mmCIF file of C-alpha atoms and ligand atoms in Angstrom:
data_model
loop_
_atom_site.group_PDB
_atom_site.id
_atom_site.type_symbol
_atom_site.label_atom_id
_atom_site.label_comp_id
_atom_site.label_asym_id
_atom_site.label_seq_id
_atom_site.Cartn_x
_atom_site.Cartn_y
_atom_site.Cartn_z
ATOM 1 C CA UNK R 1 28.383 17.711 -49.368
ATOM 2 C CA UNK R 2 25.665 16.894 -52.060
ATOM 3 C CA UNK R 3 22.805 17.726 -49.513
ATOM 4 C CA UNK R 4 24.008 21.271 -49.396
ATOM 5 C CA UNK R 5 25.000 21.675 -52.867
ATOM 6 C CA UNK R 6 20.773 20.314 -53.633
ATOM 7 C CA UNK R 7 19.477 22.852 -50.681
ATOM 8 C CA UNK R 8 20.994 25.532 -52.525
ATOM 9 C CA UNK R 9 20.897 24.178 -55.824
ATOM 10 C CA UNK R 10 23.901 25.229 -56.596
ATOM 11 C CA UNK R 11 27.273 23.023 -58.530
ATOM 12 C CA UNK R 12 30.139 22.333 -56.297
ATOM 13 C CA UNK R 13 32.184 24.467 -58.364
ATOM 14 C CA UNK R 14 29.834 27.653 -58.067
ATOM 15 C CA UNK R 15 30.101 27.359 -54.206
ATOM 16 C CA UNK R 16 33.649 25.856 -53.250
ATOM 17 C CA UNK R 17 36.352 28.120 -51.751
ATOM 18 C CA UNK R 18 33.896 31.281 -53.033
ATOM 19 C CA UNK R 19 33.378 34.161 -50.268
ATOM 20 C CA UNK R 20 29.735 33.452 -48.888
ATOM 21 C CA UNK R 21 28.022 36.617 -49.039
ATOM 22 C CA UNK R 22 29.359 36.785 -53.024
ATOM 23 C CA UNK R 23 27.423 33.604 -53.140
ATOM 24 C CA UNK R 24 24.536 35.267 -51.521
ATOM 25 C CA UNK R 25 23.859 37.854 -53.694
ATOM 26 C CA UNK R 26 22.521 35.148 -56.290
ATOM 27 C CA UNK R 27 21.412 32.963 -53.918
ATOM 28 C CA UNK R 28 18.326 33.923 -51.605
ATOM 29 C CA UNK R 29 18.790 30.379 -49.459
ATOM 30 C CA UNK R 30 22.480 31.822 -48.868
ATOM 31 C CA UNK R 31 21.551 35.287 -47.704
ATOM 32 C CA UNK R 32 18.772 34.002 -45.169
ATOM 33 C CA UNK R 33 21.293 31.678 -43.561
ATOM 34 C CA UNK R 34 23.770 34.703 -43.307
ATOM 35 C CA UNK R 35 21.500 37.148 -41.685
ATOM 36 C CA UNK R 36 21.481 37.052 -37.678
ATOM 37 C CA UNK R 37 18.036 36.114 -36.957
ATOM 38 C CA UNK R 38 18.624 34.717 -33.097
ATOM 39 C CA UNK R 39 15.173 34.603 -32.051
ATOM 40 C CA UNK R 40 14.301 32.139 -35.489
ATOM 41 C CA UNK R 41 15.878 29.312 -35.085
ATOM 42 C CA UNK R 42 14.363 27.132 -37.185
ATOM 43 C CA UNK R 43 14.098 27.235 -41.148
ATOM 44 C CA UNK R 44 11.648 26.242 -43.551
ATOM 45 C CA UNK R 45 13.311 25.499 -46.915
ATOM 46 C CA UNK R 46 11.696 23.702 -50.224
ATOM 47 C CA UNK R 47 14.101 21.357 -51.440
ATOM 48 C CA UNK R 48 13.341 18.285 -53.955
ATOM 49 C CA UNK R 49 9.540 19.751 -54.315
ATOM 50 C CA UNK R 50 8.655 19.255 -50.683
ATOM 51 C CA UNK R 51 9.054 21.486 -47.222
ATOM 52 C CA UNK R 52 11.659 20.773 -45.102
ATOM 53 C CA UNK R 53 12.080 21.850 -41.645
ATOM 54 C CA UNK R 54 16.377 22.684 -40.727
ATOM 55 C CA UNK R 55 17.820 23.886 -37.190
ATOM 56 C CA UNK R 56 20.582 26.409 -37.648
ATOM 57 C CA UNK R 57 23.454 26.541 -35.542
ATOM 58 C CA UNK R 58 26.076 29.455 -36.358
ATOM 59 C CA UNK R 59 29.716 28.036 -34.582
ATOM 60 C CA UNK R 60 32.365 30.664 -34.817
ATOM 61 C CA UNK R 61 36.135 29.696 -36.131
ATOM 62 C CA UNK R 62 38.186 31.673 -34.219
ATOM 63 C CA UNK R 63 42.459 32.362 -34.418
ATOM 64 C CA UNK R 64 44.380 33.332 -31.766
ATOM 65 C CA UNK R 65 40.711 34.781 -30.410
ATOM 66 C CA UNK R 66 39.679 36.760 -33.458
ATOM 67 C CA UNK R 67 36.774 35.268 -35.878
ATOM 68 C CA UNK R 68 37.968 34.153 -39.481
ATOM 69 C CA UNK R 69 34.910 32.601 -40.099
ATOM 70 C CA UNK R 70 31.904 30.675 -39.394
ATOM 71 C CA UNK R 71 30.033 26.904 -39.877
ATOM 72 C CA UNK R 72 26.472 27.039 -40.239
ATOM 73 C CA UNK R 73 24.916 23.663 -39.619
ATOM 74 C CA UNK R 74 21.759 22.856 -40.801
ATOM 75 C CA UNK R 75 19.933 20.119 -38.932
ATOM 76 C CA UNK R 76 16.995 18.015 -40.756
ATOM 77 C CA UNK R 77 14.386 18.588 -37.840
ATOM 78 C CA UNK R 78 11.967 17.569 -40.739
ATOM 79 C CA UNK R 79 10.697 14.229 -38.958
ATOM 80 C CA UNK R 80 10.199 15.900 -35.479
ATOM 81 C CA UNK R 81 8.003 17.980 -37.299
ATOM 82 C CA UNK R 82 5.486 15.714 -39.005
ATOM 83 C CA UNK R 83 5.317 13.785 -35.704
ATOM 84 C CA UNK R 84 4.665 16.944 -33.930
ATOM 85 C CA UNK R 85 2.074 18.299 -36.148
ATOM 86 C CA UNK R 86 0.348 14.753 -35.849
ATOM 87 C CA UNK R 87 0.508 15.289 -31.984
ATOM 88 C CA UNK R 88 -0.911 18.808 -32.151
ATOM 89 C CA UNK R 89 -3.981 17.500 -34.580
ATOM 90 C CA UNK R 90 -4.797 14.933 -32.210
ATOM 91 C CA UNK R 91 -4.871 16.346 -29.207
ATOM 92 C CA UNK R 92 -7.157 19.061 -31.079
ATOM 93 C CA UNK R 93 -9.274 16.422 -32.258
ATOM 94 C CA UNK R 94 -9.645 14.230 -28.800
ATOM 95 C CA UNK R 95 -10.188 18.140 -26.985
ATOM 96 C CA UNK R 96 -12.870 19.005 -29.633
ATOM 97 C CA UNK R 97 -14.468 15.965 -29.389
ATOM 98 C CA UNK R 98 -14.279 16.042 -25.403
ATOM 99 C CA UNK R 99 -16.574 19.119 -24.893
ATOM 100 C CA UNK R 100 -19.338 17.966 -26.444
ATOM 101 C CA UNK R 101 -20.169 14.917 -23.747
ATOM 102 C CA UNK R 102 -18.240 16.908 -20.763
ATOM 103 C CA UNK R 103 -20.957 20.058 -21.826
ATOM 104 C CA UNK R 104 -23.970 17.230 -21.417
ATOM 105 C CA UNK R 105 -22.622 16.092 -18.249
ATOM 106 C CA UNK R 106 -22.784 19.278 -16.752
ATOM 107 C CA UNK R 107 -26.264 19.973 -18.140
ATOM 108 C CA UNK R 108 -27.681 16.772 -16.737
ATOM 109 C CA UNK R 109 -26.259 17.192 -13.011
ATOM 110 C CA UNK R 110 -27.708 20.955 -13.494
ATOM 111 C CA UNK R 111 -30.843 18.896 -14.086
ATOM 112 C CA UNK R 112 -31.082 16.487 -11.104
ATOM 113 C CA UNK R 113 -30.784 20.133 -8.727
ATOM 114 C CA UNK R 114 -34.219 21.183 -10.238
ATOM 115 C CA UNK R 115 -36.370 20.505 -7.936
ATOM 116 C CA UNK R 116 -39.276 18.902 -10.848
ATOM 117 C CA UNK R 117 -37.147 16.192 -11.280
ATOM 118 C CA UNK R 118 -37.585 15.374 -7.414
ATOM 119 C CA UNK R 119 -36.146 16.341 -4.181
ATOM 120 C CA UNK R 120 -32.777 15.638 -3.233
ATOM 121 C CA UNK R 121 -30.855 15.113 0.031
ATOM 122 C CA UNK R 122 -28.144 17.195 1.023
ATOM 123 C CA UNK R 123 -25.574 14.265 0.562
ATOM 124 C CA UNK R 124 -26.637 14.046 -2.672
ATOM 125 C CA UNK R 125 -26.604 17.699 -3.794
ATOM 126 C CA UNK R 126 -23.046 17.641 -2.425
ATOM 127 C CA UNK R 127 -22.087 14.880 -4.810
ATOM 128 C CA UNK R 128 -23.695 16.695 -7.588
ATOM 129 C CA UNK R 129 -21.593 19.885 -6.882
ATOM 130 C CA UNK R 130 -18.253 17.601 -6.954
ATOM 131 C CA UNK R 131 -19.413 16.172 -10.499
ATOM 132 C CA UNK R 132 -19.850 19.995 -11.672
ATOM 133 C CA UNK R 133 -17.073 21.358 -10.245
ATOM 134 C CA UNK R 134 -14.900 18.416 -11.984
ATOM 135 C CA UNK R 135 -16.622 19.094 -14.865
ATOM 136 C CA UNK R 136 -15.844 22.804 -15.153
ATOM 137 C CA UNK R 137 -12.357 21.922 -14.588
ATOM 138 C CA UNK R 138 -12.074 19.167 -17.574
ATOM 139 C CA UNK R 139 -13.825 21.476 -19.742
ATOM 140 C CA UNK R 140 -11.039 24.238 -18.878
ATOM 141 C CA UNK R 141 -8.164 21.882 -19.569
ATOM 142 C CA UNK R 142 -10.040 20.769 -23.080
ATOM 143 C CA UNK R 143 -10.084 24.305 -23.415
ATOM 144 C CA UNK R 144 -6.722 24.935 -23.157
ATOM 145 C CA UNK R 145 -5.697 22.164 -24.682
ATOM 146 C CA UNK R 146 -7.680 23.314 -27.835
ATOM 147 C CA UNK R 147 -6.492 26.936 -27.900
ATOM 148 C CA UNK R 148 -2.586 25.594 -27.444
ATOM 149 C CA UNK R 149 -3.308 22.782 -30.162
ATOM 150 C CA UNK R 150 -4.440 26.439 -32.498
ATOM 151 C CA UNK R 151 -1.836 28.288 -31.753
ATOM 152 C CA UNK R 152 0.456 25.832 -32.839
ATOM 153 C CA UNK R 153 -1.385 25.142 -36.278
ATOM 154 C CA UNK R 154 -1.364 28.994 -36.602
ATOM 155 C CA UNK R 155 -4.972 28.652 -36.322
ATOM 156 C CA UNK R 156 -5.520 31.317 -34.309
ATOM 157 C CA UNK R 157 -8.142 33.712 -35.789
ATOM 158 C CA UNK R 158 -8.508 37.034 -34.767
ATOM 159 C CA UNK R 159 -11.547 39.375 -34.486
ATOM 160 C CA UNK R 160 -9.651 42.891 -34.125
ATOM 161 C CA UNK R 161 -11.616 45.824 -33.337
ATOM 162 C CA UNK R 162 -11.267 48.768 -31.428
ATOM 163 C CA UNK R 163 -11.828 47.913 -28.208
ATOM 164 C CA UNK R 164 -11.751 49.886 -24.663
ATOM 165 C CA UNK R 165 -9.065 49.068 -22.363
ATOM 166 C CA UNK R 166 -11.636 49.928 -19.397
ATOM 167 C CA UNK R 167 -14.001 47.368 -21.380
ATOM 168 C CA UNK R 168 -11.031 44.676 -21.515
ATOM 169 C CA UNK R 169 -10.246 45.178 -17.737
ATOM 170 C CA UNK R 170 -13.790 44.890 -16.269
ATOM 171 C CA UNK R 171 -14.873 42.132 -18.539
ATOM 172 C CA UNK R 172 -11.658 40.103 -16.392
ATOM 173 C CA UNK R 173 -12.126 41.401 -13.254
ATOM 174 C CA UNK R 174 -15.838 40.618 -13.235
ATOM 175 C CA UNK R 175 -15.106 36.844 -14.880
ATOM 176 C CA UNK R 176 -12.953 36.399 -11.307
ATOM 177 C CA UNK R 177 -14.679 38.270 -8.703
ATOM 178 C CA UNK R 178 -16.328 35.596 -7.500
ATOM 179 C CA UNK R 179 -13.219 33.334 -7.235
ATOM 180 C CA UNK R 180 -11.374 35.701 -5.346
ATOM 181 C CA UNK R 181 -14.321 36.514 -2.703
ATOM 182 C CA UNK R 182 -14.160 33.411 -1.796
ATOM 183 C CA UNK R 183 -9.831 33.631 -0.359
ATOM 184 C CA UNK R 184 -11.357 37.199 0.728
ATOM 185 C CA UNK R 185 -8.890 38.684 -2.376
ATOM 186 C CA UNK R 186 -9.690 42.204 -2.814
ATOM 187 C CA UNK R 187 -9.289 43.196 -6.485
ATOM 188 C CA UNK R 188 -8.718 47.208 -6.863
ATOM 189 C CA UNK R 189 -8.254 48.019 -10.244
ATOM 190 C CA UNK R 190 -6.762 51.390 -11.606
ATOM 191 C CA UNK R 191 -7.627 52.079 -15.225
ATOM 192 C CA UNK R 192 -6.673 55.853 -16.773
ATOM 193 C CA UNK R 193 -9.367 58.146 -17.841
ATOM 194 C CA UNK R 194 -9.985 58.605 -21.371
ATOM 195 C CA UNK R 195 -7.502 56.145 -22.857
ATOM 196 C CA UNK R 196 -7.693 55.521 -26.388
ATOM 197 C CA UNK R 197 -8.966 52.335 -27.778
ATOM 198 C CA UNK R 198 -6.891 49.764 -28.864
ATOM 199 C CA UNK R 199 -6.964 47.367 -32.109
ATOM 200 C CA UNK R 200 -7.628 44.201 -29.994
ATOM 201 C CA UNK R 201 -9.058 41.062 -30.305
ATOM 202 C CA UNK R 202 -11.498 41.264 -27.054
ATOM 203 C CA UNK R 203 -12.455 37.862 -25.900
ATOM 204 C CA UNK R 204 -9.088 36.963 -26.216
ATOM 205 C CA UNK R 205 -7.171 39.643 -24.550
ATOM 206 C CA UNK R 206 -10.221 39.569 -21.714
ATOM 207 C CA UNK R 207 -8.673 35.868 -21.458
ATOM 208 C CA UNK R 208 -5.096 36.587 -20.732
ATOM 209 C CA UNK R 209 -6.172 38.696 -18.189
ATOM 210 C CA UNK R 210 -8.632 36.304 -16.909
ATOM 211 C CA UNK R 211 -5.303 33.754 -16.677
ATOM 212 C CA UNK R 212 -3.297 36.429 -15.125
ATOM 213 C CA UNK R 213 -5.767 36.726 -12.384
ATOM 214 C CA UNK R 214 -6.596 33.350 -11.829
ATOM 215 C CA UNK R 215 -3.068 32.725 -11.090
ATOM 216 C CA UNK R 216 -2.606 35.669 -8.837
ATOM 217 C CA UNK R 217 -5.148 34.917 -7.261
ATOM 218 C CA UNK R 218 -4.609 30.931 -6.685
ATOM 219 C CA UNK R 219 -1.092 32.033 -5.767
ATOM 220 C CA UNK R 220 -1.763 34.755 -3.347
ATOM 221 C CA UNK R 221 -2.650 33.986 0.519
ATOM 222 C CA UNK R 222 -6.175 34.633 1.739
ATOM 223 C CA UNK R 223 -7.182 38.330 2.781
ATOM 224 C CA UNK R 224 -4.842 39.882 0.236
ATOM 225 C CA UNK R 225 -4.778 41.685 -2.733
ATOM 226 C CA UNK R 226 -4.384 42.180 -6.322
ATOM 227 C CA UNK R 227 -4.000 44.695 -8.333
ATOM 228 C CA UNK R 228 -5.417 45.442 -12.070
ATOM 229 C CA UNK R 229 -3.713 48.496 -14.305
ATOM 230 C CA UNK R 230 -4.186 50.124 -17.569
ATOM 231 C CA UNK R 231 -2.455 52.803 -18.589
ATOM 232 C CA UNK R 232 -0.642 54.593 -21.394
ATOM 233 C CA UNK R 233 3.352 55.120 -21.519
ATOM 234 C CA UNK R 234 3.867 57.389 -24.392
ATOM 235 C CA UNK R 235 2.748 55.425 -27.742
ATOM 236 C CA UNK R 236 1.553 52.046 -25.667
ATOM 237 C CA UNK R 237 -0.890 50.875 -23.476
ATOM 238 C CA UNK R 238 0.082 48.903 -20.590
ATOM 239 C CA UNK R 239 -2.126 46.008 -18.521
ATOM 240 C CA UNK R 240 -0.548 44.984 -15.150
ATOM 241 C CA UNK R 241 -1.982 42.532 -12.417
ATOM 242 C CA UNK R 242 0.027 42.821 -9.361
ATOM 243 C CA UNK R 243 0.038 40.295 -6.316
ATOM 244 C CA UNK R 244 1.386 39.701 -3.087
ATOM 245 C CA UNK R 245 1.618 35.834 -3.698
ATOM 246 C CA UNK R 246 4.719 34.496 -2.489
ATOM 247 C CA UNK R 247 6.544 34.952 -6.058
ATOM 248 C CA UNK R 248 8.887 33.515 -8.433
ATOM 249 C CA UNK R 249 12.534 32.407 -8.290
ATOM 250 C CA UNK R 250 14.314 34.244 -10.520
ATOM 251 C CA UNK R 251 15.728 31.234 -12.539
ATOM 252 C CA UNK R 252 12.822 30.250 -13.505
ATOM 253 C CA UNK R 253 11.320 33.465 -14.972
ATOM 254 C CA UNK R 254 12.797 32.806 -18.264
ATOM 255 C CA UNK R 255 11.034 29.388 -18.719
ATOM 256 C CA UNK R 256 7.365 31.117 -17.505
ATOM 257 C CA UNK R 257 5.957 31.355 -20.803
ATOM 258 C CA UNK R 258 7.118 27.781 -22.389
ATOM 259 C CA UNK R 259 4.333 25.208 -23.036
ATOM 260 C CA UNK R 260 3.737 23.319 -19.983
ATOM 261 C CA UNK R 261 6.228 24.489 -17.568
ATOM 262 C CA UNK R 262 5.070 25.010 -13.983
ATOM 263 C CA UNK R 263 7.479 26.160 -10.944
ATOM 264 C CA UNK R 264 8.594 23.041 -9.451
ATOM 265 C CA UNK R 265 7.014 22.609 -6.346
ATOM 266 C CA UNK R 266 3.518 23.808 -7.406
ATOM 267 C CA UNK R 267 1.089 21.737 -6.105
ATOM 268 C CA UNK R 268 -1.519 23.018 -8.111
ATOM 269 C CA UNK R 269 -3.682 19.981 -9.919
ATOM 270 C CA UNK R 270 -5.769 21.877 -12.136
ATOM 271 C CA UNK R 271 -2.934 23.428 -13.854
ATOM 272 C CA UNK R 272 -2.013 22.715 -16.899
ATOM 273 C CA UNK R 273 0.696 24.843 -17.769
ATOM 274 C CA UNK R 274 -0.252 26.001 -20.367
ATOM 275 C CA UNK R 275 -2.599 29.279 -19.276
ATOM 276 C CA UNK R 276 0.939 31.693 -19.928
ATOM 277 C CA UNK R 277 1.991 29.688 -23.105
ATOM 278 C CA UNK R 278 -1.133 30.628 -24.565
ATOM 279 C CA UNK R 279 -1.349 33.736 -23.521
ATOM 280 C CA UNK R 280 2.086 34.905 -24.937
ATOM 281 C CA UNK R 281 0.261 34.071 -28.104
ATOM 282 C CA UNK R 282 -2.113 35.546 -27.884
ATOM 283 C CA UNK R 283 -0.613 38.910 -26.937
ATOM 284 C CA UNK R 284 2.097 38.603 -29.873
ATOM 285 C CA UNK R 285 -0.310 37.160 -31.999
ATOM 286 C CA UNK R 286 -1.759 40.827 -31.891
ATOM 287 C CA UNK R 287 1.688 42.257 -32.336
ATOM 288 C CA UNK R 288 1.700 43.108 -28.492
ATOM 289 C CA UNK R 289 4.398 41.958 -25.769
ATOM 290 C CA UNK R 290 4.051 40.200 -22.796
ATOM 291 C CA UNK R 291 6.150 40.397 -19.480
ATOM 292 C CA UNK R 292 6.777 39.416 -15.613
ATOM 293 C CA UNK R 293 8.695 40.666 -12.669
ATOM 294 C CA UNK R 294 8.733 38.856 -9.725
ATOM 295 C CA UNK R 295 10.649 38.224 -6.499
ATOM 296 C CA UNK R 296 10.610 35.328 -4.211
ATOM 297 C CA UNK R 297 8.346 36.809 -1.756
ATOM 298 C CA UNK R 298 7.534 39.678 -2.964
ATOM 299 C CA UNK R 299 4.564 38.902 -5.485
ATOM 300 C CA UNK R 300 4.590 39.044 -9.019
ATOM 301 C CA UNK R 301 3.400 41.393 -11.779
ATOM 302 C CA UNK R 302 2.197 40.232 -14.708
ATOM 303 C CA UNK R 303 1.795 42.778 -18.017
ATOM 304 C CA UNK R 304 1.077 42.814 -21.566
ATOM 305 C CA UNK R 305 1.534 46.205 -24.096
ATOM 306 C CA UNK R 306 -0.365 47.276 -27.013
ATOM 307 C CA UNK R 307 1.437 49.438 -29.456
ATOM 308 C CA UNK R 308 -1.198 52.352 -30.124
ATOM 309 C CA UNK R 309 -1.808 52.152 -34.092
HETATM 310 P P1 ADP Z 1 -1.043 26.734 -14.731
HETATM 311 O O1 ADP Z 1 -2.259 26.304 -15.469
HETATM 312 O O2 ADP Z 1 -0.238 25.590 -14.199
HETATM 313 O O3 ADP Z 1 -1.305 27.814 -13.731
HETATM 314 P P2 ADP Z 1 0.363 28.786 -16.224
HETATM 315 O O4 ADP Z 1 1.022 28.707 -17.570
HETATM 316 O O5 ADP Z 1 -0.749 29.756 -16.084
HETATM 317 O O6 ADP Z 1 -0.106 27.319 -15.878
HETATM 318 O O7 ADP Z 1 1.480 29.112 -15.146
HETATM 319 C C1 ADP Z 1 2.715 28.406 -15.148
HETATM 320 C C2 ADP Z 1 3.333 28.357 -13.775
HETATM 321 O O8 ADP Z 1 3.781 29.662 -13.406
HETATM 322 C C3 ADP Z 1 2.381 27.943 -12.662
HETATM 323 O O9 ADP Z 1 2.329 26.552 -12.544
HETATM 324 C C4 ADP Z 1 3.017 28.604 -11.448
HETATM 325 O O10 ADP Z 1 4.022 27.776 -10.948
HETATM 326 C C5 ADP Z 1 3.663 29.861 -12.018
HETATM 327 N N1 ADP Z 1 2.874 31.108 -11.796
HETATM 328 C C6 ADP Z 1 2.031 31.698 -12.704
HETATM 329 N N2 ADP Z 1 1.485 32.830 -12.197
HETATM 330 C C7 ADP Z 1 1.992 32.976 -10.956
HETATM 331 C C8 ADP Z 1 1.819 33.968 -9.921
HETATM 332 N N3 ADP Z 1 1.009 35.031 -10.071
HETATM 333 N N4 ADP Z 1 2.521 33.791 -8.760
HETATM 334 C C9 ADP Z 1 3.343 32.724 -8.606
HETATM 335 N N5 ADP Z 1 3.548 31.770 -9.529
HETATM 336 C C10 ADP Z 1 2.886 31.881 -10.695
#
């Protein structure tokens, strides 16, 4: 196949009916696409001076049920790629450029409440609280929608400091307190004396655990509650939030974190989706790991770990 022999730029006759990994040991291109690497799936290779995107699929030949070999197929994902970039920079640019006007929005309506610009009657104060409160909500999707649209670009730029996991945890509980007054949520929160600090970007690990409670507590019936953990198992430092929400279904645990995935059924329309995609970013972005356990019924936990440096 010429494309192959170019991707490796190798002659015909240096690669046909030779043992691959004798190939590989002059070939770097060879020796990535022989090493197991499950969780990468996709490849970035420079071929014919440009980048090229490939999906790998490893099929097994078997005999008689023992492996004599293997096909690797490379697919050109290239396209899907530049069209998917182009997606990601515009919905960064149409979110940027969203704020700015949503922001002034806001500001006015906070205007027409003070009471110099004149009096106003209860009907309309009402009507100004719905235009806020919609407001607050399309600046949390632009939000989102920005932070996802960085994460993809590999934009995401962390301040890493030591920080205080007590810090971390009251910084998020205190963002949501007023939220969950209002279902009468009680938040308890257990942090361990004297933990060590953690290299951590702040504001953004304050923000996963912001999303983690805003979902326990939009998913948990009124007069319950939620709780917040931080403590350290040997050479890590765990976060939980715990609820007594009704749960997940198992099969769909494994599809929590993906970009826009929301438990069918949820009739949630300020969700986006994205809140757990991002935060899985976030968290590895920092060379942490991110989890849930949940039960139909039985509430959920939700939990990141830090690796202590
Ligand atoms: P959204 O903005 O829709 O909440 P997320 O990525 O934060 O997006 O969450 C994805 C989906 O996971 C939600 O739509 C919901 O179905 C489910 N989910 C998240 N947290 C919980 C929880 N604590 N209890 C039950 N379901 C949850």
């Amino acid at each position: 196949m010429p494309w192959r022999k170019k991707l490796l730029g190798l002659k015909e006759k240096d690669i046909t009916g030779k043992y691959a990994p004798d190939v590989a040991l002059t070939n770097d291109l060879m020796r990535t696409l022989l090493q197991e690497s499950p969780e990468k799936k996709e490849l970035k290779i420079y071929a014919d001076s440009k980048e090229s995107y490939f999906s790998k699929d490893v099929l097994e030949v078997t005999n008689k049920e023992t492996i004599i070999g293997q096909v690797i197929v490379l697919r050109n994902i290239t396209p899907f790629h530049e069209l998917n970039e182009a997606k990601t920079n515009f919905i960064a640019t149409v979110s940027h450029e969203l704020k700015t006007p949503i922001s002034s929005i806001k500001m006015s309506a906070r205007l027409l409440t003070d009471n110099r610009v004149g009096p106003l009657n209860a009907e309309q104060h009402e009507l100004i609280r719905s235009i806020t409160d919609d407001s607050d909500r399309l600046l949390k999707i632009t939000g989102e929608l920005l932070n996802m649209s960085q994460v993809e670009t590999g934009n995401i730029q962390l301040k890493l400091q030591p920080a205080s996991p007590l810090t971390i945890v009251d910084q998020a509980v205190q963002a949501v307190q007023f939220q969950a007054q209002q279902k009468h949520i009680r938040i308890q929160t257990r942090v361990a004396e004297n933990l060590p600090f953690i290299q951590a970007d702040l504001e953004k690990t304050s923000w996963v655990l912001i999303n983690f409670l805003t979902n326990a507590i939009k998913y948990s019936p009124e007069d319950s509650g939620i709780e917040v953990t931080a403590f350290r198992d040997s050479n890590n430092i765990e976060f939980i939030v715990k609820d007594q929400g009704r749960g997940i279904d198992e099969k769909y645990l494994p599809r929590i974190f993906d970009r826009y995935f929301k438990v069918p059924g949820t009739h949630d329309r300020n969700g986006t989706g994205l809140g757990l995609s991002i935060s899985k970013e976030f968290i590895e972005a920092q060379g942490g790991h991110i989890w849930v356990n949940s039960r139909v019924g039985e509430g959920s936990s939700f939990g990141f770990t830090f690796v202590l440096a």
